[in-house]
Short mmCIF file of C-alpha atoms in Angstrom, two decimals:
data_model
loop_
_atom_site.label_atom_id
_atom_site.label_comp_id
_atom_site.label_asym_id
_atom_site.label_seq_id
_atom_site.Cartn_x
_atom_site.Cartn_y
_atom_site.Cartn_z
CA UNK A 1 6.79 23.16 -12.26
CA UNK A 2 3.52 25.11 -12.36
CA UNK A 3 1.77 26.27 -9.21
CA UNK A 4 -0.85 23.71 -8.08
CA UNK A 5 -4.29 24.61 -6.79
CA UNK A 6 -6.88 22.25 -5.29
CA UNK A 7 -10.60 22.96 -5.25
CA UNK A 8 -14.00 21.28 -5.01
CA UNK A 9 -15.56 20.24 -8.33
CA UNK A 10 -18.60 22.51 -8.59
CA UNK A 11 -19.39 22.28 -12.31
CA UNK A 12 -20.10 19.51 -14.78
CA UNK A 13 -16.92 20.52 -16.61
CA UNK A 14 -14.89 19.94 -13.42
CA UNK A 15 -16.44 16.52 -12.89
CA UNK A 16 -15.89 15.47 -16.49
CA UNK A 17 -12.20 16.38 -16.15
CA UNK A 18 -12.06 14.06 -13.14
CA UNK A 19 -13.83 11.20 -14.95
CA UNK A 20 -11.39 11.52 -17.88
CA UNK A 21 -8.36 11.54 -15.54
CA UNK A 22 -9.58 8.36 -13.84
CA UNK A 23 -9.80 6.65 -17.21
CA UNK A 24 -6.33 7.86 -18.24
CA UNK A 25 -4.74 6.51 -15.05
CA UNK A 26 -6.74 3.37 -14.29
CA UNK A 27 -7.32 2.06 -17.81
CA UNK A 28 -4.65 3.52 -20.08
CA UNK A 29 -1.75 3.65 -17.64
CA UNK A 30 -2.47 0.84 -15.16
CA UNK A 31 -4.49 -1.49 -17.45
CA UNK A 32 -7.06 -2.06 -14.72
CA UNK A 33 -10.44 -3.58 -15.48
CA UNK A 34 -12.98 -0.99 -14.35
CA UNK A 35 -16.65 -1.86 -14.01
CA UNK A 36 -17.83 1.68 -14.79
CA UNK A 37 -15.32 2.54 -17.52
CA UNK A 38 -16.97 4.00 -20.62
CA UNK A 39 -14.51 3.26 -23.41
CA UNK A 40 -16.39 5.35 -25.96
CA UNK A 41 -16.11 8.57 -23.94
CA UNK A 42 -12.93 7.47 -22.08
CA UNK A 43 -14.46 8.33 -18.72
CA UNK A 44 -15.05 6.54 -15.42
CA UNK A 45 -18.12 7.76 -13.56
CA UNK A 46 -19.33 5.74 -10.58
CA UNK A 47 -22.62 5.62 -8.63
CA UNK A 48 -20.87 6.97 -5.49
CA UNK A 49 -20.02 10.12 -7.43
CA UNK A 50 -23.65 11.18 -7.08
CA UNK A 51 -23.28 11.74 -3.31
CA UNK A 52 -19.52 12.27 -3.30
CA UNK A 53 -17.55 15.46 -2.81
CA UNK A 54 -14.99 15.46 -5.63
CA UNK A 55 -11.79 17.51 -5.54
CA UNK A 56 -9.33 18.19 -8.31
CA UNK A 57 -5.77 19.48 -8.42
CA UNK A 58 -4.92 21.70 -11.38
CA UNK A 59 -1.94 23.62 -12.71
CA UNK A 60 -2.10 27.35 -13.38
CA UNK A 61 -2.82 26.50 -17.00
CA UNK A 62 -5.93 24.54 -16.00
CA UNK A 63 -4.50 21.06 -16.58
CA UNK A 64 -5.99 18.51 -14.16
CA UNK A 65 -3.21 16.51 -12.50
CA UNK A 66 -4.95 14.81 -9.56
CA UNK A 67 -8.23 14.05 -7.86
CA UNK A 68 -9.83 12.49 -4.78
CA UNK A 69 -13.36 11.75 -3.62
CA UNK A 70 -14.84 11.82 -0.12
CA UNK A 71 -18.31 10.51 0.74
CA UNK A 72 -20.14 11.34 3.98
CA UNK A 73 -22.23 8.57 5.53
CA UNK A 74 -24.93 11.10 6.43
CA UNK A 75 -25.46 11.66 2.69
CA UNK A 76 -26.00 7.97 1.94
CA UNK A 77 -24.49 4.50 2.27
CA UNK A 78 -20.74 4.07 1.84
CA UNK A 79 -18.87 1.52 -0.21
CA UNK A 80 -18.74 -1.99 1.35
CA UNK A 81 -19.56 -0.72 4.87
CA UNK A 82 -19.77 -4.23 6.32
CA UNK A 83 -16.23 -5.08 5.17
CA UNK A 84 -14.84 -2.13 7.09
CA UNK A 85 -16.97 -2.88 10.19
CA UNK A 86 -17.87 0.78 10.49
CA UNK A 87 -20.62 0.10 13.01
CA UNK A 88 -17.94 -0.64 15.59
CA UNK A 89 -17.34 3.11 15.69
CA UNK A 90 -20.77 3.96 17.08
CA UNK A 91 -21.88 6.48 18.33
CA UNK A 92 -19.76 8.42 15.81
CA UNK A 93 -21.12 6.17 13.07
CA UNK A 94 -23.06 7.01 10.95
CA UNK A 95 -23.32 10.80 11.06
CA UNK A 96 -19.65 11.64 11.69
CA UNK A 97 -18.08 9.08 9.35
CA UNK A 98 -16.68 9.41 5.82
CA UNK A 99 -14.79 7.36 3.26
CA UNK A 100 -12.07 8.71 0.97
CA UNK A 101 -11.41 6.98 -2.34
CA UNK A 102 -10.11 7.55 -5.86
CA UNK A 103 -6.98 9.45 -4.81
CA UNK A 104 -4.75 9.61 -7.87
CA UNK A 105 -2.13 11.87 -9.42
CA UNK A 106 -0.71 11.94 -12.94
CA UNK A 107 2.58 10.06 -13.18
CA UNK A 108 4.69 13.15 -13.95
CA UNK A 109 3.34 14.95 -10.85
CA UNK A 110 3.68 12.12 -8.32
CA UNK A 111 6.80 13.62 -6.78
CA UNK A 112 5.13 16.98 -6.23
CA UNK A 113 2.92 18.10 -3.34
CA UNK A 114 -0.26 17.32 -5.32
CA UNK A 115 -1.24 14.18 -3.36
CA UNK A 116 -0.58 15.86 0.02
CA UNK A 117 -2.56 18.93 -1.02
CA UNK A 118 -5.53 16.77 -2.02
CA UNK A 119 -5.42 14.91 1.30
CA UNK A 120 -5.23 18.14 3.28
CA UNK A 121 -8.18 19.59 1.39
CA UNK A 122 -10.45 16.62 2.15
CA UNK A 123 -9.32 16.67 5.82
CA UNK A 124 -10.32 20.32 6.03
CA UNK A 125 -13.58 19.69 4.17
CA UNK A 126 -14.46 16.76 6.44
CA UNK A 127 -13.83 18.70 9.65
CA UNK A 128 -15.84 21.66 8.39
CA UNK A 129 -18.75 19.26 7.89
CA UNK A 130 -18.56 17.65 11.34
CA UNK A 131 -16.75 14.46 10.27
CA UNK A 132 -14.30 12.92 12.77
CA UNK A 133 -13.61 9.47 11.25
CA UNK A 134 -12.39 8.76 7.72
CA UNK A 135 -11.90 5.29 6.21
CA UNK A 136 -9.70 4.24 3.31
CA UNK A 137 -8.26 1.05 1.88
CA UNK A 138 -4.87 0.86 0.24
CA UNK A 139 -2.12 -1.33 -1.17
CA UNK A 140 1.15 -2.12 0.66
CA UNK A 141 3.32 0.43 -1.13
CA UNK A 142 1.07 3.30 0.02
CA UNK A 143 0.77 2.31 3.69
CA UNK A 144 3.70 4.53 4.71
CA UNK A 145 2.17 7.57 2.96
CA UNK A 146 -1.12 7.18 4.81
CA UNK A 147 0.59 6.29 8.11
CA UNK A 148 2.54 9.53 7.94
CA UNK A 149 -0.67 11.50 7.51
CA UNK A 150 -2.42 9.87 10.49
CA UNK A 151 -4.28 6.82 9.18
CA UNK A 152 -3.76 3.63 11.16
CA UNK A 153 -4.59 -0.04 10.85
CA UNK A 154 -7.48 -1.31 12.93
CA UNK A 155 -8.45 -4.75 11.51
CA UNK A 156 -7.21 -7.56 9.32
CA UNK A 157 -6.85 -7.14 5.57
CA UNK A 158 -10.07 -7.40 3.58
CA UNK A 159 -11.00 -8.87 0.21
CA UNK A 160 -12.46 -6.00 -1.78
CA UNK A 161 -14.86 -7.19 -4.53
CA UNK A 162 -13.08 -5.03 -7.13
CA UNK A 163 -9.48 -4.71 -5.92
CA UNK A 164 -8.80 -7.99 -4.11
CA UNK A 165 -6.78 -8.02 -0.88
CA UNK A 166 -6.41 -4.47 0.45
CA UNK A 167 -5.44 -2.92 3.78
CA UNK A 168 -8.23 -1.03 5.58
CA UNK A 169 -7.16 2.04 7.55
CA UNK A 170 -8.89 4.65 9.68
CA UNK A 171 -8.08 8.28 10.50
CA UNK A 172 -9.35 9.65 13.82
CA UNK A 173 -9.49 13.24 12.67
CA UNK A 174 -9.74 14.87 16.11
CA UNK A 175 -7.03 12.79 17.82
CA UNK A 176 -4.41 15.54 17.92
CA UNK A 177 -2.32 13.67 20.51
CA UNK A 178 -1.74 10.84 18.04
CA UNK A 179 -0.92 13.30 15.24
CA UNK A 180 1.61 14.92 17.56
CA UNK A 181 3.09 11.54 18.49
CA UNK A 182 3.78 10.59 14.86
CA UNK A 183 4.75 14.13 13.80
CA UNK A 184 1.95 14.27 11.25
CA UNK A 185 2.13 17.16 8.78
CA UNK A 186 -1.63 17.51 9.38
CA UNK A 187 -1.22 18.54 13.03
CA UNK A 188 -0.96 22.22 12.20
CA UNK A 189 -4.19 22.03 10.18
CA UNK A 190 -5.88 19.89 12.86
CA UNK A 191 -5.25 22.56 15.51
CA UNK A 192 -7.73 24.80 13.71
CA UNK A 193 -10.54 22.44 14.78
CA UNK A 194 -11.69 21.12 18.19
CA UNK A 195 -9.60 18.22 19.50
CA UNK A 196 -11.23 15.30 21.30
CA UNK A 197 -10.39 12.32 23.50
CA UNK A 198 -13.60 10.28 23.36
CA UNK A 199 -12.85 8.81 19.95
CA UNK A 200 -9.28 7.94 20.92
CA UNK A 201 -10.62 6.17 24.02
CA UNK A 202 -13.11 4.23 21.89
CA UNK A 203 -10.26 3.09 19.62
CA UNK A 204 -8.19 1.88 22.55
CA UNK A 205 -11.17 0.01 23.99
CA UNK A 206 -12.51 -1.64 20.84
CA UNK A 207 -9.24 -2.25 19.01
CA UNK A 208 -6.77 -3.30 21.72
CA UNK A 209 -4.59 -5.26 19.26
CA UNK A 210 -3.92 -2.09 17.27
CA UNK A 211 -3.84 0.68 19.87
CA UNK A 212 -0.12 0.37 20.63
CA UNK A 213 1.11 -0.32 17.10
CA UNK A 214 3.61 2.32 16.04
CA UNK A 215 4.39 2.77 12.33
CA UNK A 216 8.05 2.02 11.64
CA UNK A 217 8.58 5.47 10.12
CA UNK A 218 7.83 7.05 13.52
CA UNK A 219 10.49 4.95 15.27
CA UNK A 220 14.25 5.38 15.46
CA UNK A 221 16.40 2.71 13.83
CA UNK A 222 17.49 1.49 17.30
CA UNK A 223 13.85 0.94 18.30
CA UNK A 224 13.02 -0.95 15.10
CA UNK A 225 16.10 -3.15 15.64
CA UNK A 226 15.23 -3.90 19.26
CA UNK A 227 11.58 -4.69 18.42
CA UNK A 228 12.66 -7.24 15.82
CA UNK A 229 15.21 -8.77 18.21
CA UNK A 230 12.50 -9.00 20.87
CA UNK A 231 9.94 -10.64 18.54
CA UNK A 232 12.28 -12.90 16.53
CA UNK A 233 14.90 -13.64 19.24
CA UNK A 234 17.64 -12.88 16.70
CA UNK A 235 19.42 -9.76 15.41
CA UNK A 236 17.89 -8.87 12.00
CA UNK A 237 21.25 -9.03 10.22
CA UNK A 238 21.49 -12.73 11.08
CA UNK A 239 18.39 -13.83 9.18
CA UNK A 240 17.28 -11.08 6.77
CA UNK A 241 19.01 -11.95 3.50
CA UNK A 242 19.07 -8.42 2.10
CA UNK A 243 21.15 -7.24 5.10
CA UNK A 244 24.04 -9.59 4.40
CA UNK A 245 27.32 -7.73 4.97
CA UNK A 246 25.62 -4.69 6.53
CA UNK A 247 26.94 -3.26 9.78
CA UNK A 248 24.46 -2.89 12.65
CA UNK A 249 24.22 0.87 12.08
CA UNK A 250 23.62 0.39 8.34
CA UNK A 251 20.96 -2.20 9.09
CA UNK A 252 19.18 0.13 11.49
CA UNK A 253 19.10 2.93 8.94
CA UNK A 254 17.61 0.69 6.24
CA UNK A 255 15.10 -0.94 8.60
CA UNK A 256 13.76 2.49 9.59
CA UNK A 257 12.80 3.03 5.94
CA UNK A 258 10.67 -0.13 5.74
CA UNK A 259 7.03 -0.79 6.51
CA UNK A 260 5.65 -3.84 8.35
CA UNK A 261 2.35 -5.41 7.26
CA UNK A 262 0.52 -8.44 8.66
CA UNK A 263 -1.12 -10.97 6.32
CA UNK A 264 -3.40 -13.93 7.00
CA UNK A 265 -3.36 -17.44 5.53
CA UNK A 266 -4.49 -17.32 1.89
CA UNK A 267 -4.00 -13.58 1.41
CA UNK A 268 -2.60 -12.67 -2.01
CA UNK A 269 0.21 -10.13 -1.61
CA UNK A 270 0.27 -9.41 -5.33
CA UNK A 271 -0.72 -11.01 -8.62
CA UNK A 272 1.31 -12.11 -11.61
CA UNK A 273 1.63 -9.31 -14.23
CA UNK A 274 0.74 -6.68 -11.62
CA UNK A 275 2.85 -3.51 -11.61
CA UNK A 276 5.83 -3.77 -9.25
CA UNK A 277 5.56 -1.47 -6.26
CA UNK A 278 8.15 -2.61 -3.77
CA UNK A 279 10.59 -5.16 -2.44
CA UNK A 280 9.26 -7.60 0.18
CA UNK A 281 10.95 -9.70 2.86
CA UNK A 282 9.41 -12.39 5.07
CA UNK A 283 9.99 -11.32 8.67
CA UNK A 284 7.86 -14.17 10.04
CA UNK A 285 5.78 -16.94 8.47
CA UNK A 286 6.03 -18.09 4.85
CA UNK A 287 4.67 -17.40 1.37
CA UNK A 288 4.08 -19.49 -1.74
CA UNK A 289 5.28 -18.45 -5.21
CA UNK A 290 2.74 -19.54 -7.83
CA UNK A 291 3.11 -19.15 -11.60
CA UNK A 292 0.07 -19.09 -13.90
CA UNK A 293 0.89 -20.74 -17.23
CA UNK A 294 -0.75 -19.79 -20.52
CA UNK A 295 -2.60 -23.13 -20.58
CA UNK A 296 -4.33 -22.22 -17.30
CA UNK A 297 -2.25 -24.53 -15.09
CA UNK A 298 -1.02 -23.03 -11.79
CA UNK A 299 2.34 -24.26 -10.51
CA UNK A 300 3.96 -23.67 -7.14
CA UNK A 301 7.62 -23.06 -7.88
CA UNK A 302 8.89 -22.10 -4.44
CA UNK A 303 8.14 -21.64 -0.74
CA UNK A 304 9.82 -18.64 0.87
CA UNK A 305 10.43 -18.59 4.61
CA UNK A 306 11.75 -16.21 7.25
CA UNK A 307 14.42 -13.84 5.99
CA UNK A 308 13.87 -14.51 2.29
CA UNK A 309 12.92 -11.75 -0.13
CA UNK A 310 10.54 -11.61 -3.09
CA UNK A 311 9.66 -9.02 -5.70
CA UNK A 312 13.36 -8.28 -6.21
CA UNK A 313 13.27 -8.75 -10.00
CA UNK A 314 10.43 -6.29 -10.50
CA UNK A 315 12.02 -3.92 -8.00
CA UNK A 316 15.39 -3.87 -9.78
CA UNK A 317 14.19 -4.11 -13.39
CA UNK A 318 10.97 -2.09 -12.85
CA UNK A 319 9.09 -4.89 -14.59
CA UNK A 320 5.70 -6.41 -13.80
CA UNK A 321 5.38 -9.25 -11.29
CA UNK A 322 6.20 -12.68 -12.72
CA UNK A 323 4.21 -14.75 -10.19
CA UNK A 324 1.42 -14.69 -7.61
CA UNK A 325 2.55 -14.48 -3.99
CA UNK A 326 0.17 -16.25 -1.59
CA UNK A 327 0.57 -16.29 2.19
CA UNK A 328 0.70 -19.85 3.58
CA UNK A 329 0.02 -18.97 7.20
CA UNK A 330 -0.01 -15.78 9.25
CA UNK A 331 2.93 -13.75 8.01
CA UNK A 332 4.65 -10.48 8.82
CA UNK A 333 6.16 -8.88 5.73
CA UNK A 334 8.59 -6.00 5.44
CA UNK A 335 8.33 -3.78 2.37
CA UNK A 336 10.70 -1.22 0.87
CA UNK A 337 8.81 1.06 -1.52
CA UNK A 338 10.34 2.69 -4.61
CA UNK A 339 9.90 6.13 -2.98
CA UNK A 340 11.86 5.12 0.12
CA UNK A 341 14.59 3.57 -2.02
CA UNK A 342 14.91 6.83 -3.97
CA UNK A 343 15.38 8.63 -0.65
CA UNK A 344 18.05 6.08 0.29
CA UNK A 345 19.88 6.71 -3.01
CA UNK A 346 19.97 10.45 -2.23
CA UNK A 347 20.76 10.23 1.49
CA UNK A 348 23.11 7.21 1.50
CA UNK A 349 24.18 6.24 -2.04
CA UNK A 350 26.81 3.81 -0.73
CA UNK A 351 24.14 2.00 1.29
CA UNK A 352 21.81 1.89 -1.73
CA UNK A 353 24.56 0.30 -3.83
CA UNK A 354 25.24 -2.22 -1.07
CA UNK A 355 21.56 -3.20 -1.01
CA UNK A 356 21.42 -3.51 -4.81
CA UNK A 357 24.54 -5.69 -4.74
CA UNK A 358 22.82 -8.07 -2.32
CA UNK A 359 19.73 -8.15 -4.53
CA UNK A 360 21.82 -8.99 -7.60
CA UNK A 361 23.58 -11.78 -5.69
CA UNK A 362 20.21 -13.23 -4.63
CA UNK A 363 18.90 -12.95 -8.21
CA UNK A 364 21.99 -14.74 -9.55
CA UNK A 365 21.61 -17.52 -6.98
CA UNK A 366 17.97 -18.00 -7.91
CA UNK A 367 18.72 -18.07 -11.66
CA UNK A 368 21.46 -20.64 -11.04
CA UNK A 369 19.04 -22.77 -9.02
CA UNK A 370 16.46 -22.48 -11.77
CA UNK A 371 19.02 -23.53 -14.39
CA UNK A 372 20.06 -26.50 -12.25
CA UNK A 373 16.43 -27.64 -11.95
CA UNK A 374 15.87 -27.29 -15.70
CA UNK A 375 18.98 -29.33 -16.48
CA UNK A 376 17.90 -31.99 -14.00
CA UNK A 377 14.42 -32.09 -15.53
CA UNK A 378 15.93 -32.42 -19.02
CA UNK A 379 18.22 -35.24 -17.86
CA UNK A 380 15.31 -37.17 -16.36
CA UNK A 381 13.22 -36.57 -19.49
CA UNK A 382 15.99 -37.86 -21.75
CA UNK A 383 16.53 -40.88 -19.50
CA UNK A 384 12.84 -41.65 -19.75
CA UNK A 385 12.97 -41.39 -23.55
CA UNK A 386 15.99 -43.68 -23.75
CA UNK A 387 14.26 -46.18 -21.48
CA UNK A 388 11.18 -46.22 -23.70
CA UNK A 389 13.31 -46.74 -26.85
CA UNK A 390 15.00 -49.70 -25.21
CA UNK A 391 11.74 -51.49 -24.51
#
């Protein structure tokens, strides 16, 4: 693999490379509808690029493989500021606030250090320019990545006008104590800049519901287990279907590789036909499985409650989602991302096989139930036809 270098886009040629890469990933790979996509030039250039600081990751041969954008509030308004409630961070808002967006890496380089290098470069760039707070929004499968860096949740999920339900996160760039607590790889870089306590105190004061939340990755398996027992009043292996047949030690190891995300009533976890990016399990609450038919009719085919999983077909077959998942009331969902499962396959192949076996059993049970319902529907339909012929 070629050596990777990351630098600020300083020329029109650099920026055009970035705009082309966005198009390649968002439109051609992910089939996303993009408001600013120019299909004639195969570029995506957005209004926020005018005030943004754009970085690109390149190979030694000059091939662009990744990019990210950071905008400083002191240079102009940020995207959807009111949704992120940035004013709650006064007096650091507006002059010491930024927003990072458009982080992406070519598929064949997603297991390299490219994404981490891009994140480190914008951290360094932000601190050099007096920024101490950075905002992002993300999807569930990337929460662990950003948690590990130092971003944390601070409010409920938001409905982004372009991307739908996303998870807003904030990085207190000068809170070295927190970076030390979670063993962030950014701590070494952060020590090059002044550390502070005022911002951390503001976070504790204004966001009391989030100040003590610890990402699961930063906890030992024993702690994750005990937290679930405390909240649910049951050992996880007794109600989480994917842990069936696991020993307590095996369960603890797997649970430490999951992420926990809160959702509100009506939140859409993912859409039908969306790319699969993880296996979900209902820790608390319930979700509705809704299928969109070609004739436009929406049908609820199932309600999933505590302990039940969803997204298992896409996770196993690496296929797109076959239904919408809508939260019915406040729900806590566990997610196992593809990256974490790959780690499990390497570290504990026997445990990975055991998990896959459970998933196949659950899939078989669901297909059998679906077949039973279809046969019952056919029987009732035929009985109705026979009744009409007898009239």
